[in-house]
C-alpha cells in the first residue's frame, strides 16, 4: 500500500486511533418524532442501537457486519459511531445499503484518496517545475514570522470529494436525527480533551472531519472548536446509543491489540502505542456498560492494521464472518421478511433532484483569490449541476497548491441554489520552503554534494504575483530568483498570461578528462551569470510557452592544466545576448521513477556571442531539447530519454568547457563524471525498472532496474555522426525518497570502465 500505510507505520497508528469524526457540537436533541415513528413499525420489538468503533482501515469490517445484519433481517433504529465507525455508520444512516457501501469501497484507489497533493499531471507547470530540484514530500512554510509545518502527514481532500458524492441525496438534512436512521458521531475537543457529540451540520463535512488522527490528518475547526479523533475519548460510544433511546445495543469492536515490544524502539512507535493505550482504556470503560441483552461482535481481523486499506475485500469478509458466533442471539432481534422490507422502504435514501446553478461562490480564503480561476471552471451559472464537473473543479482549485481543503456543496438561498466552493488555505503559507540534498560518490575518490533550499512567496498581491528564489551551496554554488506577474488579459485557458523577470549566478568546478582514456587533463572554474525577461502563457495542466530576452555572461578560468593540455591554458570571457523561445509539455506522473506520461522541453536562443578574451564575435543559435516517456506493465516500467544540445556558432574551440558534458551515472554510465565535453551532444537512454513490494519509511517505494545508453559529445556540428556513438549501461537499486531519488548502481561501458555509484539526487 502506498501513502497511507507508510504514514501509519511512521506514526505507529493502530486501529484504536482510527479516523476521527468532527462536526458542530451541541446538546443531544430529542429524536425526531417522524423518524421515531418510522423506526417503530414493529411496536412490540425493542429499539435497537448499532455502535461502531474506530480503527482506521480495520473499520471497513463494519460493512461486512452490516451485510449480515441485513441478511438476518435485523432493523437498526439508531446508530452511534466513532472515527471509521462513524464514516461507515453515517453512510448507512443516510440511506445507503450495505451492498451499496461495499460496491463503492471496492472501487476506491486509496493511494489517490489520501495523496498529499493532486496528481502531478493536473498541476500547473509552475508547480511541477520544482519537482526536478526537490521532493514534493517535505514542505514547510512561514506565516507571521513563525516557521510552520503541515498539520498532517496525509491529505483528507480526496475523502472530502468522495463523501460529498455519497451524501449528495441528504445534502439538505442538517439534523442527523432526521436521517433515514438517527445518527450520532463522536469527536474530541483538542483544547479541553472532552468528547464532542456530533448531532447536526453538513454530514459530508462531519464525515471528512473524522480523518484527524493526530500527526496523520489535520484536525478540523467547526464552530470555533478544534476537533480531533474521537477514539481518544470514546472509541465505542455505547453510552451515546443508549442516550438515543436504544433498548438493545449491538456493539461492534474492531480495535487492535497493543503493539509488540519490537515496535517501541522509535518515537513513532511509542506515540502510536500511547494512543492505543488511551483508546483501549476508554473501550474497556464502554464495554462495562453492556447489559445482558446487548450483543458484542468482535471480528477476528488478525494482523490487519489501521493502514491496510488495500485489504478492503478481506476486511469486509472478516467482518461478515465475525457475526457468525452471535447469530443465535441476533435471531431474537430479527423481524419477518415482510416487516423488514417495510423497514427498508422507510429507511432508504431520498432521490436526488436536479438543480440548476444560479451562482458560484468561494469562501474560506483570506490571502488567495480563487475567483481568479472562476472562468476556467467547468461548472457554469445557468447550467444544470453536474457532480462530476464540480469534483473536477474542486480538484483544479486544489491543484493550485494553496489549499489543504477544496470542498464543494450546493447552497440554498432565497435567490435560489448555487455552487459553493469551501476552501481552506494552507496554514503554513504563503511563504513556502523546500530543502534538498544532492550527493554522489564513485568510491574511487570522485564525490560531490550540494545542499539546496527554495523559497516561494505566493500571492504578493491580489493578481497572484509570485516570487521564487533558489539557493545552493556545495560543489556548485548557485543563486536564482524570479518574479512572475500574471497579466489577466484574457479569460479561459490564457487568462494567466504572465511576465517573468529572473536572474541567476552559478559557479562550477570542472575536471577535464581525456575522452578516451579518462585521464585528467586539467581543472577549470566556470562562472556564469544570467538575466532574462519573458512573456509567457501557461497551457493549462499541459505545460507553458515563453518568449523573451536573454543575457548570459561567462568566465572560464583554468586552475590546473597538464603538460599535454597547454593549449587550453587560457581564460575565456564572454557573453551571449539574444531572443529566447522555450516550450514545455509535461504529463509525467512522477519526476523520479515515473510510471506513465511524457515530458518534452525545447529551448532555442538566437543572437550574438561576444568573446572578450580571446576577442571574437559571431551570430549563434543555441538549441536544446530533452524528452522522456514512460509506460508501465503492472509494476514494471519502460522509460525512454533523449537529449540533444547544440551551442551553435562557428568557432568554439576555446569554449569546450563552457558548453555541454556527458559522463556519469545515467548520463553515459561507465564514463567518469563530465568525461566527454563539446558544443554538440546527443544522448539516448532506455531504462527498465520494477517496483518492489517493500515500502520504506518516507519513500514511494524501492525499485530494481537497469539502463542501456548511447551518446557522445562533439566539438563541431559537422563532426556529429551516429557512427561515433559510445555506449554505457547500468544495473541499480533505487528509492524515491523524501530527499530525492536514491541509487546504488553498477555501471559499465565498453570504451569506459566498470564502477560503483551511490547517488542521491537527479543524475
XYZ file of C-alpha atoms in Angstrom:
763
model
C 0.000 0.000 0.000
C 1.179 3.492 -0.640
C 0.963 6.766 1.255
C -1.486 5.786 3.994
C 0.336 2.628 5.037
C 3.643 4.477 5.195
C 2.180 7.141 7.436
C 0.520 4.506 9.615
C 3.873 2.811 10.116
C 5.619 6.140 10.623
C 3.387 7.283 13.430
C 2.570 3.871 14.797
C -1.082 4.416 14.076
C -3.049 1.447 15.210
C -6.653 0.558 14.996
C -7.656 2.261 18.181
C -6.591 5.666 16.927
C -8.905 5.381 13.892
C -10.103 8.238 11.787
C -11.915 10.818 13.936
C -15.290 12.431 13.196
C -15.933 16.094 13.805
C -18.850 18.446 13.253
C -20.818 21.016 15.139
C -21.140 20.330 18.841
C -24.287 20.691 20.886
C -26.691 19.074 23.303
C -28.396 15.876 22.199
C -31.868 16.871 20.978
C -34.824 14.605 21.309
C -35.020 12.148 18.446
C -37.253 13.493 15.679
C -40.827 12.339 16.093
C -41.286 11.301 12.468
C -38.076 9.287 12.485
C -39.100 7.702 15.784
C -42.473 6.724 14.408
C -40.983 5.286 11.230
C -38.474 3.224 13.144
C -41.099 1.646 15.345
C -43.263 -0.052 12.747
C -42.960 -3.078 14.987
C -44.188 -1.680 18.313
C -43.538 -4.905 20.166
C -39.867 -5.102 19.350
C -37.114 -3.324 21.299
C -35.388 -0.240 19.929
C -32.049 -1.411 18.505
C -28.934 0.739 18.574
C -25.847 -0.045 16.499
C -22.456 1.101 17.849
C -19.425 1.045 15.524
C -15.907 1.627 16.828
C -12.969 3.371 15.202
C -9.967 1.569 13.819
C -8.702 3.020 10.552
C -8.857 0.535 7.700
C -9.970 -2.142 10.152
C -13.246 -0.228 10.350
C -14.074 -1.449 6.848
C -15.035 -4.706 8.571
C -18.174 -2.865 9.736
C -19.518 -3.201 6.188
C -19.381 -6.988 6.481
C -21.270 -6.767 9.786
C -23.961 -4.628 8.152
C -24.315 -7.161 5.348
C -25.001 -9.898 7.872
C -27.471 -7.785 9.837
C -29.378 -7.156 6.628
C -29.261 -10.846 5.738
C -30.709 -11.721 9.145
C -33.464 -9.058 8.823
C -32.361 -7.055 11.843
C -33.663 -3.454 11.651
C -31.493 -0.710 13.143
C -33.192 2.225 14.867
C -30.223 4.412 15.869
C -26.507 4.448 15.065
C -23.584 5.854 17.035
C -20.027 5.647 15.761
C -16.522 6.908 16.222
C -13.902 7.524 13.586
C -14.126 4.995 10.747
C -17.122 3.533 12.525
C -18.793 6.918 12.180
C -17.977 7.061 8.462
C -19.495 3.649 7.741
C -22.351 4.266 10.162
C -23.042 7.735 8.771
C -23.304 6.428 5.217
C -25.627 3.636 6.327
C -27.709 6.124 8.298
C -28.024 8.330 5.205
C -29.868 5.529 3.409
C -27.122 3.610 1.614
C -27.396 -0.156 1.864
C -24.513 -2.379 2.923
C -24.185 -3.631 -0.653
C -24.007 -0.071 -1.988
C -21.317 0.879 0.515
C -19.360 -2.264 -0.342
C -19.560 -1.559 -4.076
C -18.283 1.972 -3.618
C -15.444 0.916 -1.312
C -14.209 -1.703 -3.764
C -13.884 0.963 -6.449
C -11.701 3.305 -4.375
C -7.984 3.759 -5.096
C -6.911 4.591 -1.573
C -3.443 5.830 -2.506
C -5.075 8.542 -4.598
C -7.655 9.351 -1.924
C -5.013 10.106 0.712
C -2.377 11.617 -1.598
C -0.745 14.751 -0.199
C -1.365 16.676 -3.364
C -3.268 16.449 -6.614
C -1.856 14.058 -9.199
C 1.122 15.705 -10.827
C -0.260 15.772 -14.426
C -3.074 18.046 -13.214
C -0.768 20.668 -11.668
C 0.215 23.898 -13.372
C 3.690 23.937 -14.865
C 4.680 26.441 -12.195
C 4.034 23.818 -9.506
C 5.546 20.950 -11.498
C 8.934 22.534 -12.147
C 10.077 22.497 -8.534
C 9.862 18.689 -8.531
C 13.014 18.489 -10.647
C 15.054 20.018 -7.848
C 13.169 18.962 -4.725
C 10.996 16.149 -3.474
C 7.382 17.333 -3.044
C 7.117 15.326 0.187
C 8.841 17.796 2.506
C 7.367 21.282 2.501
C 7.213 23.792 5.308
C 6.427 27.464 5.459
C 6.437 30.720 7.306
C 3.493 32.828 8.399
C 3.528 35.835 10.697
C 7.258 35.355 11.302
C 6.811 31.786 12.531
C 8.077 28.602 10.885
C 5.221 26.155 10.382
C 4.844 22.628 9.086
C 1.821 20.752 7.711
C -0.566 19.603 10.438
C -0.906 16.140 8.957
C 1.235 13.707 7.011
C -1.625 12.864 4.645
C -4.376 14.821 2.951
C -8.085 14.249 3.521
C -9.034 16.218 0.403
C -9.798 13.130 -1.679
C -12.030 11.748 1.036
C -13.972 15.019 1.149
C -14.864 14.664 -2.509
C -15.769 11.014 -2.037
C -18.065 11.662 0.911
C -19.609 14.673 -0.801
C -20.658 12.393 -3.636
C -22.029 9.700 -1.320
C -24.061 12.110 0.808
C -25.479 14.243 -2.011
C -29.009 12.747 -1.566
C -29.136 14.083 2.026
C -27.423 17.416 1.432
C -30.465 19.263 2.825
C -30.629 17.202 6.035
C -28.776 19.147 8.704
C -30.246 17.451 11.772
C -28.679 13.982 11.978
C -31.804 12.769 13.823
C -33.723 13.284 10.576
C -31.566 10.964 8.510
C -33.036 7.647 7.378
C -31.637 6.275 10.654
C -30.956 8.756 13.508
C -27.198 9.128 13.801
C -24.559 10.444 16.206
C -20.771 10.569 15.981
C -18.029 11.314 18.471
C -15.054 13.650 18.170
C -12.552 15.058 20.653
C -12.234 18.691 21.627
C -8.477 19.035 21.237
C -8.350 22.061 23.534
C -10.180 20.539 26.509
C -9.962 16.792 25.883
C -13.728 16.478 26.238
C -15.864 14.320 23.938
C -17.990 16.193 21.403
C -21.208 14.556 20.261
C -21.959 15.480 16.665
C -25.669 15.987 16.193
C -26.161 18.279 13.222
C -24.499 20.135 10.378
C -23.166 19.119 6.972
C -22.952 15.321 7.052
C -20.216 15.129 4.411
C -18.130 17.684 6.257
C -18.691 15.827 9.525
C -17.519 12.572 7.974
C -14.485 14.300 6.436
C -13.699 15.765 9.847
C -13.301 12.240 11.178
C -9.964 11.972 9.365
C -7.934 13.614 12.092
C -5.616 11.040 13.586
C -3.021 13.240 15.347
C 0.003 13.764 13.131
C -1.532 11.934 10.168
C -4.577 14.025 9.257
C -5.085 17.671 10.078
C -7.747 18.428 12.709
C -10.833 20.357 11.682
C -12.254 23.576 13.019
C -16.039 23.789 13.323
C -17.940 26.415 15.256
C -14.719 27.546 16.878
C -13.774 24.066 18.121
C -10.603 22.229 17.094
C -11.785 18.667 16.659
C -9.664 15.529 16.618
C -10.055 11.781 16.681
C -12.992 10.668 18.816
C -11.201 7.411 19.558
C -9.086 9.306 22.072
C -12.076 9.737 24.392
C -14.855 7.325 23.340
C -13.955 4.777 20.709
C -17.021 2.576 21.346
C -19.824 5.061 22.172
C -22.312 2.693 23.805
C -23.443 5.472 26.139
C -24.344 7.676 23.157
C -26.557 4.990 21.627
C -28.215 4.438 24.994
C -28.934 8.178 25.273
C -30.579 8.000 21.852
C -33.147 5.597 23.288
C -31.660 2.213 22.379
C -33.142 -0.652 24.394
C -30.682 -3.162 22.951
C -27.182 -2.346 21.759
C -25.302 -4.225 19.054
C -21.700 -3.118 19.615
C -19.006 -3.860 17.031
C -15.456 -3.524 18.374
C -12.702 -3.859 15.787
C -9.869 -2.395 17.888
C -6.350 -3.805 17.557
C -4.252 -5.334 20.327
C -1.328 -3.309 21.624
C 1.829 -3.361 19.555
C 4.666 -5.788 20.238
C 7.809 -4.764 22.103
C 9.992 -4.593 18.993
C 7.853 -1.739 17.601
C 8.640 0.504 20.575
C 12.178 1.423 19.519
C 11.133 4.638 17.764
C 9.315 7.840 18.615
C 6.572 6.941 16.154
C 6.142 3.501 17.668
C 5.932 4.870 21.191
C 3.456 7.563 20.112
C 1.227 5.008 18.439
C 1.377 2.753 21.477
C 0.426 5.658 23.735
C -2.645 6.414 21.602
C -3.564 2.726 21.606
C -3.319 2.533 25.388
C -5.606 5.564 25.783
C -8.057 4.117 23.295
C -8.100 0.680 24.872
C -8.763 2.177 28.285
C -11.875 4.031 27.132
C -13.050 0.949 25.206
C -12.877 -1.104 28.391
C -14.965 1.528 30.174
C -17.536 1.341 27.388
C -17.675 -2.459 27.449
C -18.535 -2.283 31.155
C -21.780 -0.544 30.143
C -23.071 -3.538 28.185
C -26.165 -5.283 29.554
C -27.072 -8.962 29.328
C -29.492 -8.209 26.457
C -26.807 -6.447 24.411
C -24.736 -8.157 21.708
C -20.975 -7.675 21.304
C -19.416 -8.518 17.930
C -15.617 -8.720 17.717
C -14.474 -9.842 14.246
C -11.159 -11.654 14.126
C -9.035 -9.310 11.983
C -5.721 -10.957 12.823
C -2.738 -8.791 11.975
C -4.622 -6.489 9.605
C -3.655 -2.936 10.548
C -5.161 0.534 10.524
C -3.366 1.381 7.286
C -4.348 -1.727 5.304
C -6.873 -0.016 3.053
C -5.688 -2.165 0.161
C -7.136 -5.174 2.004
C -10.736 -3.928 1.676
C -12.103 -7.220 0.379
C -10.534 -9.262 3.175
C -11.636 -6.821 5.862
C -15.263 -6.882 4.726
C -15.250 -10.683 4.540
C -13.762 -10.977 8.020
C -16.357 -8.592 9.369
C -19.076 -10.751 7.877
C -17.561 -13.898 9.375
C -17.287 -12.187 12.755
C -21.083 -12.109 13.097
C -21.454 -15.893 12.886
C -20.805 -16.627 16.612
C -23.636 -14.270 17.591
C -26.306 -15.393 15.118
C -28.405 -17.171 17.762
C -28.547 -14.092 19.967
C -29.218 -11.830 16.977
C -32.111 -14.060 15.868
C -34.153 -12.752 18.796
C -33.900 -9.249 17.312
C -34.935 -10.194 13.772
C -38.281 -9.424 12.106
C -40.009 -11.338 9.335
C -39.264 -10.672 5.677
C -42.337 -8.538 5.100
C -41.662 -6.297 8.093
C -38.017 -5.934 7.085
C -38.955 -4.891 3.534
C -41.254 -2.295 5.052
C -38.412 -1.060 7.274
C -36.049 -0.853 4.309
C -38.562 1.155 2.292
C -38.890 3.709 5.085
C -35.116 3.919 5.640
C -33.906 4.304 2.051
C -32.125 7.387 0.770
C -34.195 10.146 -0.845
C -33.938 10.672 -4.582
C -31.619 13.397 -5.870
C -33.428 16.277 -7.535
C -31.984 18.160 -10.488
C -30.534 21.531 -9.567
C -29.760 24.478 -11.815
C -26.771 26.536 -10.699
C -27.770 30.126 -10.026
C -24.353 31.324 -8.852
C -20.831 30.192 -7.955
C -19.183 31.417 -4.768
C -15.955 30.837 -2.856
C -15.448 31.009 0.892
C -12.789 30.273 3.475
C -9.948 32.313 1.934
C -8.192 35.398 3.240
C -4.970 35.709 1.278
C -5.642 33.916 -2.014
C -8.149 34.924 -4.704
C -9.778 31.777 -6.093
C -12.169 33.981 -8.107
C -9.226 34.420 -10.444
C -9.796 30.839 -11.627
C -13.589 31.102 -11.929
C -13.526 31.418 -15.726
C -11.592 28.174 -16.013
C -14.080 26.074 -14.027
C -16.302 23.625 -15.863
C -19.346 24.459 -13.719
C -21.209 27.453 -15.107
C -24.071 29.533 -13.706
C -27.298 28.903 -15.575
C -26.453 25.248 -16.290
C -27.667 22.126 -14.511
C -25.490 20.995 -11.620
C -23.135 18.227 -12.678
C -21.448 16.409 -9.812
C -18.564 15.243 -11.984
C -17.821 18.793 -13.136
C -17.944 20.103 -9.565
C -15.488 17.421 -8.435
C -13.077 18.298 -11.236
C -13.426 21.990 -10.413
C -12.574 21.340 -6.764
C -9.581 19.335 -7.949
C -8.417 22.201 -10.168
C -8.610 24.613 -7.258
C -6.595 22.170 -5.143
C -4.028 21.877 -7.946
C -3.020 25.489 -7.317
C -1.156 24.206 -4.259
C -2.646 26.858 -1.991
C -5.272 24.827 -0.124
C -5.404 21.963 2.353
C -9.141 21.609 1.732
C -11.047 22.094 -1.502
C -14.640 21.023 -0.993
C -17.906 21.966 -2.667
C -21.560 21.902 -1.758
C -24.869 23.146 -3.066
C -26.109 26.203 -1.232
C -29.782 27.113 -0.987
C -30.537 30.834 -0.627
C -33.660 32.996 -1.053
C -32.302 33.848 -4.515
C -32.040 30.182 -5.491
C -29.475 27.389 -5.361
C -25.844 27.833 -6.190
C -22.484 26.087 -6.017
C -20.204 26.967 -3.128
C -16.515 26.026 -3.067
C -15.345 25.736 0.533
C -11.576 26.261 0.665
C -9.039 26.257 3.468
C -5.692 27.911 2.857
C -2.530 26.166 3.950
C -1.735 27.474 7.439
C 1.992 27.203 6.701
C 1.847 29.602 3.706
C 2.202 31.911 1.850
C 5.999 31.597 2.284
C 6.798 28.038 1.237
C 10.156 26.301 1.597
C 11.602 23.032 0.405
C 15.056 21.681 1.167
C 17.094 19.071 -0.619
C 20.450 17.344 -0.834
C 22.435 16.108 -3.823
C 25.450 13.866 -3.428
C 27.347 11.213 -5.306
C 30.436 9.083 -4.962
C 32.016 6.562 -7.288
C 34.011 5.042 -4.395
C 37.234 5.957 -6.228
C 37.775 9.451 -4.909
C 35.260 11.341 -7.045
C 32.450 12.705 -4.919
C 30.413 15.856 -4.510
C 27.473 17.255 -2.609
C 25.091 20.207 -2.749
C 22.665 21.463 -0.134
C 19.779 23.435 -1.599
C 16.723 25.349 -0.489
C 13.922 27.049 -2.387
C 11.610 29.786 -1.172
C 8.345 30.558 -2.935
C 6.352 33.581 -1.810
C 2.899 33.340 -3.361
C 0.172 35.949 -3.588
C 2.239 39.077 -3.219
C -0.864 40.889 -4.466
C -4.458 40.156 -5.471
C -3.475 39.149 -9.003
C -1.302 36.276 -7.791
C 2.234 37.623 -8.276
C 4.863 35.113 -7.114
C 8.493 35.475 -6.083
C 10.610 32.329 -6.199
C 14.239 32.098 -5.063
C 16.683 29.195 -5.053
C 19.990 28.868 -3.205
C 22.548 26.064 -3.388
C 25.885 25.570 -1.655
C 28.425 22.826 -2.205
C 30.268 21.756 -5.327
C 28.078 24.006 -7.481
C 27.117 27.218 -5.649
C 24.052 28.752 -7.274
C 21.605 31.596 -6.676
C 18.429 32.105 -8.678
C 15.465 34.443 -8.280
C 12.381 35.058 -10.405
C 9.392 37.369 -10.107
C 6.312 36.236 -12.044
C 3.306 38.511 -12.533
C 0.036 37.264 -14.137
C -1.414 39.777 -16.587
C -5.038 38.581 -16.549
C -5.536 39.803 -20.099
C -7.927 37.120 -21.289
C -10.414 34.637 -19.896
C -10.213 30.880 -20.136
C -7.034 28.915 -20.689
C -4.983 32.028 -21.491
C -6.158 34.091 -18.528
C -2.819 33.618 -16.803
C -0.587 35.231 -19.413
C 2.371 36.423 -17.395
C 5.621 38.320 -17.470
C 8.619 36.930 -15.602
C 11.933 38.572 -14.772
C 14.792 36.397 -13.497
C 18.447 36.482 -12.529
C 20.948 33.700 -11.810
C 24.567 33.314 -10.718
C 26.425 29.986 -10.670
C 29.950 28.654 -10.225
C 31.088 25.141 -11.032
C 34.366 23.301 -10.643
C 35.079 21.189 -13.734
C 37.588 18.414 -14.215
C 38.795 17.940 -17.793
C 39.400 14.376 -18.950
C 40.857 12.732 -21.987
C 37.760 11.494 -23.800
C 39.207 8.046 -24.495
C 41.493 7.188 -21.580
C 39.597 9.051 -18.845
C 42.866 10.578 -17.556
C 42.628 14.037 -16.040
C 43.981 16.854 -18.220
C 43.133 19.798 -16.060
C 40.699 21.563 -13.798
C 38.652 24.652 -14.558
C 36.308 27.008 -12.735
C 33.279 28.052 -14.740
C 31.328 31.100 -13.555
C 28.133 32.245 -15.178
C 25.536 34.972 -14.708
C 22.156 35.112 -16.423
C 19.407 37.729 -16.769
C 16.103 37.357 -18.560
C 12.680 38.815 -19.174
C 9.917 36.556 -20.534
C 6.373 36.868 -21.765
C 4.669 33.547 -21.133
C 1.435 31.677 -21.433
C 0.522 28.556 -19.456
C -1.097 25.735 -21.380
C -3.339 24.686 -18.522
C -2.141 21.446 -16.995
C -0.039 20.538 -20.058
C 2.862 22.992 -19.898
C 3.789 26.534 -20.862
C 5.326 28.723 -23.561
C 7.849 31.529 -23.015
C 9.337 34.160 -25.320
C 11.827 36.690 -24.027
C 15.199 38.377 -23.885
C 18.217 36.544 -22.515
C 21.646 37.761 -21.444
C 24.374 35.355 -20.293
C 27.875 36.323 -19.141
C 30.509 33.638 -18.541
C 34.080 33.237 -17.388
C 36.097 30.043 -17.814
C 39.321 30.000 -15.751
C 41.929 27.189 -15.842
C 43.132 26.206 -12.371
C 45.371 23.224 -13.110
C 46.488 22.104 -16.587
C 48.572 19.064 -17.566
C 51.537 19.346 -19.941
C 49.631 17.785 -22.861
C 46.759 20.255 -22.482
C 48.702 23.532 -22.533
C 46.607 24.708 -25.491
C 43.719 25.081 -23.059
C 45.762 27.144 -20.604
C 43.824 30.329 -21.292
C 40.970 32.077 -19.539
C 37.842 32.724 -21.603
C 35.403 35.554 -21.019
C 32.330 36.422 -22.995
C 28.623 36.961 -23.130
C 25.607 35.959 -25.191
C 22.655 38.233 -25.932
C 19.604 37.007 -27.750
C 15.950 36.145 -28.027
C 14.843 33.007 -26.229
C 11.897 30.778 -27.111
C 11.044 27.932 -24.756
C 8.220 25.415 -24.541
C 7.439 22.618 -22.099
C 4.909 19.801 -22.301
C 4.804 17.809 -19.072
C 2.428 14.999 -18.168
C 4.722 12.736 -16.129
C 3.028 11.214 -13.086
C 6.306 11.398 -11.118
C 9.583 13.130 -11.872
C 11.608 10.290 -10.320
C 10.879 6.740 -11.425
C 7.829 7.797 -13.470
C 5.352 5.057 -14.314
C 3.429 6.810 -17.099
C 3.324 10.027 -19.058
C 5.727 12.154 -21.031
C 7.743 15.356 -20.859
C 9.262 17.396 -23.674
C 11.250 20.601 -23.199
C 12.663 22.619 -26.091
C 14.648 25.862 -25.974
C 16.102 27.974 -28.766
C 18.199 31.112 -28.300
C 19.373 33.163 -31.241
C 21.542 36.251 -31.018
C 25.118 37.492 -30.745
C 28.032 35.828 -28.918
C 30.904 38.078 -27.919
C 34.239 36.817 -26.580
C 36.419 39.416 -24.934
C 39.276 37.038 -24.199
C 40.165 36.000 -26.882
C 38.436 38.636 -28.977
C 35.753 37.076 -31.141
C 32.200 37.918 -32.187
C 29.650 35.837 -34.068
C 25.984 35.128 -34.518
C 24.747 31.938 -32.916
C 21.662 29.819 -32.445
C 21.688 27.601 -29.378
C 19.184 24.704 -29.411
C 18.463 22.353 -26.515
C 15.966 19.522 -26.443
C 15.245 16.782 -23.928
C 12.315 14.436 -23.613
C 11.212 11.408 -21.668
C 8.288 8.998 -21.850
C 7.224 6.176 -19.548
C 4.810 3.287 -19.883
C 4.119 0.539 -17.339
C 3.033 -3.067 -17.415
C 1.928 -3.847 -13.908
C 4.834 -2.987 -11.609
C 7.369 -2.902 -14.445
C 8.114 0.349 -16.290
C 9.920 1.174 -19.519
C 11.362 4.695 -19.555
C 12.977 6.312 -22.579
C 15.007 9.521 -22.553
C 16.529 11.629 -25.341
C 18.853 14.651 -25.017
C 20.113 16.831 -27.894
C 22.113 20.047 -27.400
C 23.874 22.368 -29.795
C 25.702 25.547 -28.728
C 25.686 26.943 -32.279
C 28.297 29.272 -33.752
C 31.363 28.579 -35.862
C 34.487 28.663 -33.704
C 34.007 27.126 -30.240
C 37.424 25.578 -29.783
C 38.004 27.770 -26.745
C 34.568 27.025 -25.283
C 34.543 23.260 -24.998
C 34.350 23.513 -21.205
C 31.639 26.160 -21.352
C 29.241 24.146 -23.468
C 27.980 20.662 -22.574
C 29.228 17.485 -20.903
C 28.311 13.812 -20.696
C 29.501 11.033 -18.425
C 28.497 9.694 -15.062
C 25.582 7.710 -13.731
C 22.773 7.529 -16.342
C 24.463 10.214 -18.443
C 26.566 7.637 -20.308
C 27.194 5.211 -17.477
C 30.680 3.721 -17.359
C 32.348 7.042 -18.150
C 33.592 9.400 -15.462
C 31.539 12.395 -14.402
C 31.730 15.002 -17.243
C 34.358 12.940 -19.078
C 33.012 13.887 -22.519
C 32.605 17.571 -23.438
C 31.762 19.575 -26.522
C 29.425 22.044 -28.147
C 27.263 19.264 -29.646
C 25.746 16.486 -27.513
C 23.459 13.536 -28.171
C 22.248 11.040 -25.570
C 19.630 8.312 -25.686
C 18.673 6.050 -22.803
C 16.354 3.088 -22.392
C 15.630 2.196 -18.788
C 13.534 -0.546 -17.227
C 12.705 -0.845 -13.534
C 10.404 -2.864 -11.334
C 8.738 -1.533 -8.187
C 9.140 -3.874 -5.221
C 6.540 -4.580 -2.543
C 8.794 -3.131 0.159
C 7.683 0.368 1.188
C 10.387 2.029 3.339
C 9.577 4.976 5.562
C 9.080 8.293 3.702
C 9.561 6.763 0.262
C 7.349 5.961 -2.679
C 8.952 2.553 -2.971
C 12.031 0.517 -3.826
C 12.957 -0.141 -7.463
C 15.302 -2.535 -9.238
C 16.326 -1.897 -12.811
C 18.884 -1.288 -15.477
C 19.701 1.031 -18.347
C 21.249 0.972 -21.816
C 22.662 4.287 -23.036
C 24.174 5.670 -26.225
C 25.634 9.114 -26.837
C 28.661 11.301 -27.411
C 29.910 14.887 -27.428
C 31.478 16.629 -30.433
C 33.326 19.912 -30.782
C 31.857 20.961 -34.137
C 28.438 20.447 -35.671
C 29.912 18.927 -38.856
C 31.618 16.241 -36.752
C 28.370 14.825 -35.360
C 27.923 11.236 -36.526
C 25.856 8.353 -35.199
C 28.734 6.036 -36.076
C 30.726 7.711 -33.281
C 28.226 6.900 -30.559
C 29.594 5.494 -27.324
C 27.646 3.050 -25.176
C 27.097 2.583 -21.474
C 24.938 0.540 -19.154
C 23.936 0.227 -15.513
C 22.224 -2.027 -13.008
C 20.766 -0.381 -9.925
C 18.515 -0.483 -6.924
C 16.810 2.760 -6.029
C 14.177 4.503 -3.963
C 12.152 7.674 -4.423
C 12.774 9.273 -1.039
C 11.712 12.475 0.705
C 15.133 13.950 -0.176
C 15.077 12.847 -3.803
C 15.890 9.715 -5.827
C 18.484 7.419 -4.268
C 20.515 4.980 -6.375
C 23.135 2.343 -5.724
C 24.326 1.323 -9.157
C 26.937 -0.694 -11.012
C 27.992 0.891 -14.328
C 29.888 -0.424 -17.360
C 30.940 0.976 -20.761
C 32.891 -0.907 -23.484
C 35.168 2.125 -24.039
C 34.912 3.230 -20.428
C 35.181 1.202 -17.265
C 33.239 -0.564 -14.513
C 32.345 1.498 -11.460
C 30.078 1.535 -8.424
C 27.991 4.649 -7.725
C 25.996 5.909 -4.789
C 23.801 8.745 -5.971
C 21.254 10.909 -4.156
C 19.525 13.366 -6.454
C 18.855 13.532 -10.169
C 21.819 12.340 -12.284
